Coordinates of C-alpha atoms in Angstrom, one line a residue:
X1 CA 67.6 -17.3 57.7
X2 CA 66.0 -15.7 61.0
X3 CA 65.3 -12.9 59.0
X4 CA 63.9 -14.5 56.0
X5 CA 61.4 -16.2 58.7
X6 CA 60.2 -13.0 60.5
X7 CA 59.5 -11.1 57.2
X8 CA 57.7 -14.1 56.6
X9 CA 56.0 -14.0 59.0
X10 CA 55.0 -10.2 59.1
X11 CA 54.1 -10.4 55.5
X12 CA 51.5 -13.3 56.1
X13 CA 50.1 -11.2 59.3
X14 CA 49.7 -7.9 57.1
X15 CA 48.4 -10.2 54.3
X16 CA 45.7 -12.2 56.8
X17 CA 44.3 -8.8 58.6
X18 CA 42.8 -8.1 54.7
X19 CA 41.8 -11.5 53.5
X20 CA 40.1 -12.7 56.3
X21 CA 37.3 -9.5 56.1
X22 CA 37.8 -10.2 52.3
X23 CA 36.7 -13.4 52.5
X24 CA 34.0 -13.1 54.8
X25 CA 32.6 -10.4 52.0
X26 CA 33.2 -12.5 49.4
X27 CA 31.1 -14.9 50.9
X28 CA 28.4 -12.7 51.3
X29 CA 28.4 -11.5 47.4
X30 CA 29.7 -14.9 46.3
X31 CA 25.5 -14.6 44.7
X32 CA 26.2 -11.1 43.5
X33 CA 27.6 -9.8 39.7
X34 CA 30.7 -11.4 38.7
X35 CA 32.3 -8.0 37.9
X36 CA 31.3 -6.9 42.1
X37 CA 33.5 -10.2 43.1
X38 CA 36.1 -9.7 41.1
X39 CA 36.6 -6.1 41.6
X40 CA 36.5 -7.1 45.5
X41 CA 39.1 -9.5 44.7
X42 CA 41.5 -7.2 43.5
X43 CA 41.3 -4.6 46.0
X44 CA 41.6 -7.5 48.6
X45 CA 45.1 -8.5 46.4
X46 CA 46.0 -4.9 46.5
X47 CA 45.9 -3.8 50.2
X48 CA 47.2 -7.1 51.5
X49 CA 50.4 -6.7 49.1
X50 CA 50.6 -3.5 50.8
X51 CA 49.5 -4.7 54.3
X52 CA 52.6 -6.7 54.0
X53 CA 54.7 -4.1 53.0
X54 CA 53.5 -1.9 56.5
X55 CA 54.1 -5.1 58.1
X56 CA 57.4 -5.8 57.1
X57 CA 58.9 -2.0 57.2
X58 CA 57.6 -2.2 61.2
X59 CA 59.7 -4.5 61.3
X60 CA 63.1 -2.2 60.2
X61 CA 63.8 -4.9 57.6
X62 CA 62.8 -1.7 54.7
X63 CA 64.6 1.4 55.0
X64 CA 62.7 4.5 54.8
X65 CA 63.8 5.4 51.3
X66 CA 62.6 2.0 49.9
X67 CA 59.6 2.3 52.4
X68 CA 58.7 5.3 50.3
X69 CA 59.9 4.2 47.0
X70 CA 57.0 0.9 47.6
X71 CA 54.3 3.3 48.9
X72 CA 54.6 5.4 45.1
X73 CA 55.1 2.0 43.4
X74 CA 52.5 -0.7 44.9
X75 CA 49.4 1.8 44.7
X76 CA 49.9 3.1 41.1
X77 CA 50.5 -0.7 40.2
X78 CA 47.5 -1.7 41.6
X79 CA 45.5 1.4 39.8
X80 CA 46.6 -0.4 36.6
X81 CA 45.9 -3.5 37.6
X82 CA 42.0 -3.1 39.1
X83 CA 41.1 -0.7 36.1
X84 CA 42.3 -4.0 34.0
X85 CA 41.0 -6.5 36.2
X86 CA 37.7 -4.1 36.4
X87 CA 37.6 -4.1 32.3
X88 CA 37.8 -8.1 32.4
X89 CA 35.3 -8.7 34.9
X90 CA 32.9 -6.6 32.9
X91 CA 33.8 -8.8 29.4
X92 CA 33.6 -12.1 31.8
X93 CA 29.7 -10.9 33.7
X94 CA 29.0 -10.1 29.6
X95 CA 30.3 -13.3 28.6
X96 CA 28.7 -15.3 31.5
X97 CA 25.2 -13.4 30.9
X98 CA 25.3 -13.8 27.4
X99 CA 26.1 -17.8 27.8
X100 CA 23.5 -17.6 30.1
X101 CA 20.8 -15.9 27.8
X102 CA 21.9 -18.5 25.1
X103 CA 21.3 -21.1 27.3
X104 CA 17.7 -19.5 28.2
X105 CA 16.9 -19.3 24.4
X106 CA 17.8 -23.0 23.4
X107 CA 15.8 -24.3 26.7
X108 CA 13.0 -22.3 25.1
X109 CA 13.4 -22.9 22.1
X110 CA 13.6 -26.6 22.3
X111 CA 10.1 -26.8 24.5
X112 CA 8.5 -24.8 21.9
X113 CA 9.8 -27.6 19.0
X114 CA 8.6 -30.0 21.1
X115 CA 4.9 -28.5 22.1
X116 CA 5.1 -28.1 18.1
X117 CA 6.0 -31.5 17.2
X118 CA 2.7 -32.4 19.6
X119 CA 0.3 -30.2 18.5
X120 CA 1.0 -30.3 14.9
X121 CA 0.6 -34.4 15.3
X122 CA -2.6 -33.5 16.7
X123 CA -3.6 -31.3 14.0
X124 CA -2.6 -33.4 11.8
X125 CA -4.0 -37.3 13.4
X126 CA -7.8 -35.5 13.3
X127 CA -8.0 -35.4 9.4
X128 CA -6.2 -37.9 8.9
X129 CA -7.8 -40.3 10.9
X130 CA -11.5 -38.9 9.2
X131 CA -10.0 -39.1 5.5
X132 CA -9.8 -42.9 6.3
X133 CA -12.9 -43.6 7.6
X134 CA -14.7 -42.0 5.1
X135 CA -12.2 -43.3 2.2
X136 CA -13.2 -47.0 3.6
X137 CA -16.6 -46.2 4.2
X138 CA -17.1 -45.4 0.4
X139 CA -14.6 -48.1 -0.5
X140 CA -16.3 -50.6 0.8
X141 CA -19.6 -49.2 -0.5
X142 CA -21.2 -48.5 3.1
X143 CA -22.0 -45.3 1.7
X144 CA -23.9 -45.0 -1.9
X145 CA -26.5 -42.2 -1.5
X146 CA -25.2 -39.7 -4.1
X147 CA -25.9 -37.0 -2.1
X148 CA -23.7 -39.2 1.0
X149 CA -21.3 -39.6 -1.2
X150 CA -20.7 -36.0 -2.7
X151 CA -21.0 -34.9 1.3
X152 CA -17.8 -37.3 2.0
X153 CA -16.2 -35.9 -0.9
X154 CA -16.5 -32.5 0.3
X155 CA -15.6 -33.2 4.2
X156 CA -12.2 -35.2 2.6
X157 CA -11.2 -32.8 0.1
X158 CA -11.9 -30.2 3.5
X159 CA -9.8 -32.2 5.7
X160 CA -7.1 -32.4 2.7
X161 CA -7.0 -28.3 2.0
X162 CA -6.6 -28.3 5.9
X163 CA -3.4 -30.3 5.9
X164 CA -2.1 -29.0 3.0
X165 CA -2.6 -25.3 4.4
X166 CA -0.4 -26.5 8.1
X167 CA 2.1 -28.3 5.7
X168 CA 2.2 -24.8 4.0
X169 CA 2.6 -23.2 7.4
X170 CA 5.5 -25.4 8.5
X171 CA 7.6 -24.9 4.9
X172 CA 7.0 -21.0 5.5
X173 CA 8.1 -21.0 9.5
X174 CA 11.8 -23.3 8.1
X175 CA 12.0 -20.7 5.8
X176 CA 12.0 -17.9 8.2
X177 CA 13.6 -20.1 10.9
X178 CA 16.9 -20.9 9.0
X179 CA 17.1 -17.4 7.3
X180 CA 16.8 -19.1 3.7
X181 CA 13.4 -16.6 3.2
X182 CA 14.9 -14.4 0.0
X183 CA 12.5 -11.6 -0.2
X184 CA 12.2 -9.7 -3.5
X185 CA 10.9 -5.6 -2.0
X186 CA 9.0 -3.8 -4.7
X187 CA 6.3 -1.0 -4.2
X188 CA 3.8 -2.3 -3.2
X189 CA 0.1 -0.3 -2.9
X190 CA -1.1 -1.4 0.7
X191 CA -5.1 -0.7 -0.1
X192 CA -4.4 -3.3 -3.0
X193 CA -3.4 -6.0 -0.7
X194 CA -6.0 -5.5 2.3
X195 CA -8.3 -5.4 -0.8
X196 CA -7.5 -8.9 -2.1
X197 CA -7.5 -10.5 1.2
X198 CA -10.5 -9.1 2.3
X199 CA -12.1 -10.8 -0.7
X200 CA -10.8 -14.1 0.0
X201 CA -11.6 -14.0 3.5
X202 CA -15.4 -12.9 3.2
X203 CA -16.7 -16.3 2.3
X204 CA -15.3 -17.7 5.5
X205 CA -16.5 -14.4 7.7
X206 CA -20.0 -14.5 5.9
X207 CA -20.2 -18.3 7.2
X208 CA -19.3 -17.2 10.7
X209 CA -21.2 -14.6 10.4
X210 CA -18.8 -12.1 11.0
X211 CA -18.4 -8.4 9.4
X212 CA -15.5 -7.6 7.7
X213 CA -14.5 -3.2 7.2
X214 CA -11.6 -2.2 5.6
X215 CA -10.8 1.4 5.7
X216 CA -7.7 3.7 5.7
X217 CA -5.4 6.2 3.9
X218 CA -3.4 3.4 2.4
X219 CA 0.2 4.0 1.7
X220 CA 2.8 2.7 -0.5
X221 CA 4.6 0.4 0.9
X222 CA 8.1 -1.6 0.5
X223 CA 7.7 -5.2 0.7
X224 CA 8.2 -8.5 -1.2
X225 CA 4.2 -8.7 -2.7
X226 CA 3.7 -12.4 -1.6
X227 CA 5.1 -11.8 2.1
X228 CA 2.6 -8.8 2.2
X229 CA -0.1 -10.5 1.3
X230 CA 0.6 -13.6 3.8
X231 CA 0.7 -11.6 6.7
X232 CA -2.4 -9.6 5.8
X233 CA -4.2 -12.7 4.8
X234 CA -3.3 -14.4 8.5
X235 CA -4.2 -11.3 10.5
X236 CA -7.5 -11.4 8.8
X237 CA -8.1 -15.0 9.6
X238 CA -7.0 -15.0 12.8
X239 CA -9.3 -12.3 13.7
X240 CA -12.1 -14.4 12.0
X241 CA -11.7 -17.5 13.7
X242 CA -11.6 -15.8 17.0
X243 CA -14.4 -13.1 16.9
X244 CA -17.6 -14.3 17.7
X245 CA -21.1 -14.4 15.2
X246 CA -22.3 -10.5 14.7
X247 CA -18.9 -9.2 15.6
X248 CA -16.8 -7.0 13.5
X249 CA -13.2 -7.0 12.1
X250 CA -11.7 -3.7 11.1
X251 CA -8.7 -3.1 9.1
X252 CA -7.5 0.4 9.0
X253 CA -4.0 1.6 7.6
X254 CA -2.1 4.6 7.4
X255 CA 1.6 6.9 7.4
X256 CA 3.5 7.5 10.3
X257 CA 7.2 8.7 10.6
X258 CA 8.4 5.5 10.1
X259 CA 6.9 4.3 6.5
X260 CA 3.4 3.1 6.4
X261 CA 1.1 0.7 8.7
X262 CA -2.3 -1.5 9.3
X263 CA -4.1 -2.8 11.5
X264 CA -6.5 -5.6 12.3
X265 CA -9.1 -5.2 15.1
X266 CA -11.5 -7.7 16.3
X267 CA -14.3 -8.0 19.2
X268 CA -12.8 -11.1 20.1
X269 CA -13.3 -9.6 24.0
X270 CA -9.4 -9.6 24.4
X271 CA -6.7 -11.8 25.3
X272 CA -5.8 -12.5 28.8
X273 CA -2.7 -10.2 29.8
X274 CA -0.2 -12.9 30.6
X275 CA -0.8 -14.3 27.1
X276 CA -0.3 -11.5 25.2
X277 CA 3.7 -11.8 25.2
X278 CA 3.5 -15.0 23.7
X279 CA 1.1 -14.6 21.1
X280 CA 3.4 -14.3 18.3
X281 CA 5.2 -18.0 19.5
X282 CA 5.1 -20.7 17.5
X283 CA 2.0 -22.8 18.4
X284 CA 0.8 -21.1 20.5
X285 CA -3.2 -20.9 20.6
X286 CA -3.8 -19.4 24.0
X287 CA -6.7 -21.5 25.7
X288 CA -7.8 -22.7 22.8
X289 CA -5.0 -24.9 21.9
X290 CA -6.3 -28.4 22.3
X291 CA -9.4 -27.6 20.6
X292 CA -8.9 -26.0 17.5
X293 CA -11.7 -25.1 15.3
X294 CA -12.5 -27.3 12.3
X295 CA -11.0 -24.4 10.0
X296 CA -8.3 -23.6 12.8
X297 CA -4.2 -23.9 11.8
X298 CA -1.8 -25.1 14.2
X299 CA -0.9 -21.8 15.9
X300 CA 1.8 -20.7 12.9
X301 CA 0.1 -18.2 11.6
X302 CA 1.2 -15.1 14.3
X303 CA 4.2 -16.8 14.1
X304 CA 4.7 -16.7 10.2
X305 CA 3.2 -12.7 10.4
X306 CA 6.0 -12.0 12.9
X307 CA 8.9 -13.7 11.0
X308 CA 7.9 -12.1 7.9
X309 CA 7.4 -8.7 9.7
X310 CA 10.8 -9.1 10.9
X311 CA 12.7 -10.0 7.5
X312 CA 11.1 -6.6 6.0
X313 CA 12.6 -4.4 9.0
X314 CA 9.7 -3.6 10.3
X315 CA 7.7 -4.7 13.8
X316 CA 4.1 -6.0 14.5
X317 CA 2.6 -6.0 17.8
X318 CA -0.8 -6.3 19.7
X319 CA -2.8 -5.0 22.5
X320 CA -5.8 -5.3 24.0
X321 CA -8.8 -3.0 23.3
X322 CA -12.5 -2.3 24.6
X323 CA -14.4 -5.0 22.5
X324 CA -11.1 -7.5 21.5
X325 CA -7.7 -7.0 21.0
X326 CA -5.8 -4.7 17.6
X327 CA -2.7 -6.1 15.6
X328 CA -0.8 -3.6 14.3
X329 CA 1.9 -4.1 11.5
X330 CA 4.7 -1.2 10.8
X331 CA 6.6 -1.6 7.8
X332 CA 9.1 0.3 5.5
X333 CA 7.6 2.8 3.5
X334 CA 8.2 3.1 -0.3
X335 CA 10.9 5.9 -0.9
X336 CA 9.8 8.9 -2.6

């Protein structure tokens, strides 16, 4: 029993002149990778097994053979076991980063349905609230002038077009958002597209007085026809709305390695730097964000361009030029 007690004893004082410098550096990188700490703890495991083993063959309890026989053993053991301990660390710091991430994501996520939910009430309590006033007004006869009359017509069935085009907006982000967007690729003449929308955005840029170009070597592109024309349509008018009177938009398209591309410049004067990351988020409208235009959306439309952009494989991003800022959308070309 003596015996028993002094190995003891000399194992726990080979064991304690690791761990206590072990724990003091675990302390010390207890805010450091997950991987560093456990990698630490293993070593510490490791030489205080064989600290132990020192301590207890001092001691004459371990003949030199089986002194020797340990010293091959307890090493090569705990090889094995940091390399495996190593390897788990690394799937456990992946794990815990990833969880982490995930975390990030949903927090952010959730703040941007909320600001949403807010600003698309917004958008949504203007018209609403002017549609009944002036349904009242000419239900109650206040109003009888005809040309009153035709004027209130027009502003509700504006106010009306306007929800029905942020109703639109919402369907199309769901879509994207819970992957139920079934896109049908054909070919898909690029110059045909910017044609179209450049059309059906003049009337709005003549009222602004703003010039619309479009000019490029247009390729063929792959693409489901309606997506294209969406996203063309809403870099178009999001460089509208922004640029002021006697500015210029310019769409320009072209080949690159990749497939085909456009672009949509404005003299908007540029978007401040730390905006630019978030320009494609949902509702997000930069400084402009409680005061929309009469004409503006509720900050879906970069978002919608991106979504789709994404489901064809391709990529879209901006930066900031001499007299505004350039979008740029990359998408498959058609195969040969």
């Amino acid at each position: 029993m003596r015996d028993v007690l002094l190995i003891l004893l000399a194992a726990l004082a080979g064991a304690a002149v690791v761990w206590l410098p072990a724990a003091l550096l675990l302390r010390l990188l207890h805010r450091r990778s997950l991987t560093l700490n456990v990698c630490v703890l293993l070593v510490a495991t490791v030489l205080a097994l064989l600290a132990g083993v020192l301590a207890v063959a001092e001691g004459m309890f371990i003949s030199p053979h089986d002194l020797h026989v340990l010293l091959v053993v307890v090493p090569l053991s705990g090889l094995v076991s940091l390399l495996i301990g190593g390897w788990v660390a690394w799937r456990l710091a992946r794990s815990a980063m990833w969880a982490a991430d995930a975390r990030e994501r949903e927090r952010q996520v959730e703040a941007s349905r909320r600001d949403l939910v807010a600003w698309v009430s917004h958008d949504l309590r203007t018209p609403l609230a002017g549609i009944r006033a002036m349904a009242e007004a000419l239900e109650d006869g206040v109003v009888s002038d005809p040309a009153a009359v035709a004027e209130y017509h027009r502003r509700i069935r504006t106010g009306t077009d306007r929800m029905a085009a942020l109703v639109d907006d919402l369907f199309e982000l769901s879509r994207i958002n819970a992957g139920a967007l079934q896109l049908s690729p054909v070919d898909v003449p690029l110059g045909e597209v910017v044609s179209d929308a450049v059309a059906a955005a003049a009337p709005v840029a003549a009222t602004r007085g703003v010039r619309l170009v479009a000019d490029g070597d247009w390729p063929v592109v792959r693409a489901g026809e309606r997506e294209l024309s969406r996203i063309v349509a809403n870099l178009l008018l999001n460089a509208v709305r922004y640029t002021p009177a006697d500015g210029t938009v310019t769409v320009t398209g072209g080949r690159d390695a990749d497939g085909g591309w456009l672009a949509v410049a404005d003299t908007c004067g540029g978007i401040a730097e730390s905006d630019l990351p978030h320009v494609f988020d949902v509702a997000f409208r930069g400084a402009k964000a409680r005061t929309p235009d009469a004409d503006g959306g509720g900050g879906l439309g970069l978002a919608i361009v991106a979504g789709l952009v994404e489901a064809h494989g391709g990529r879209v991003g901006v930066a900031n030029t001499a007299a505004g800022c350039r979008f740029e959308v990359h998408l498959p070309a058609a195969p040969a």
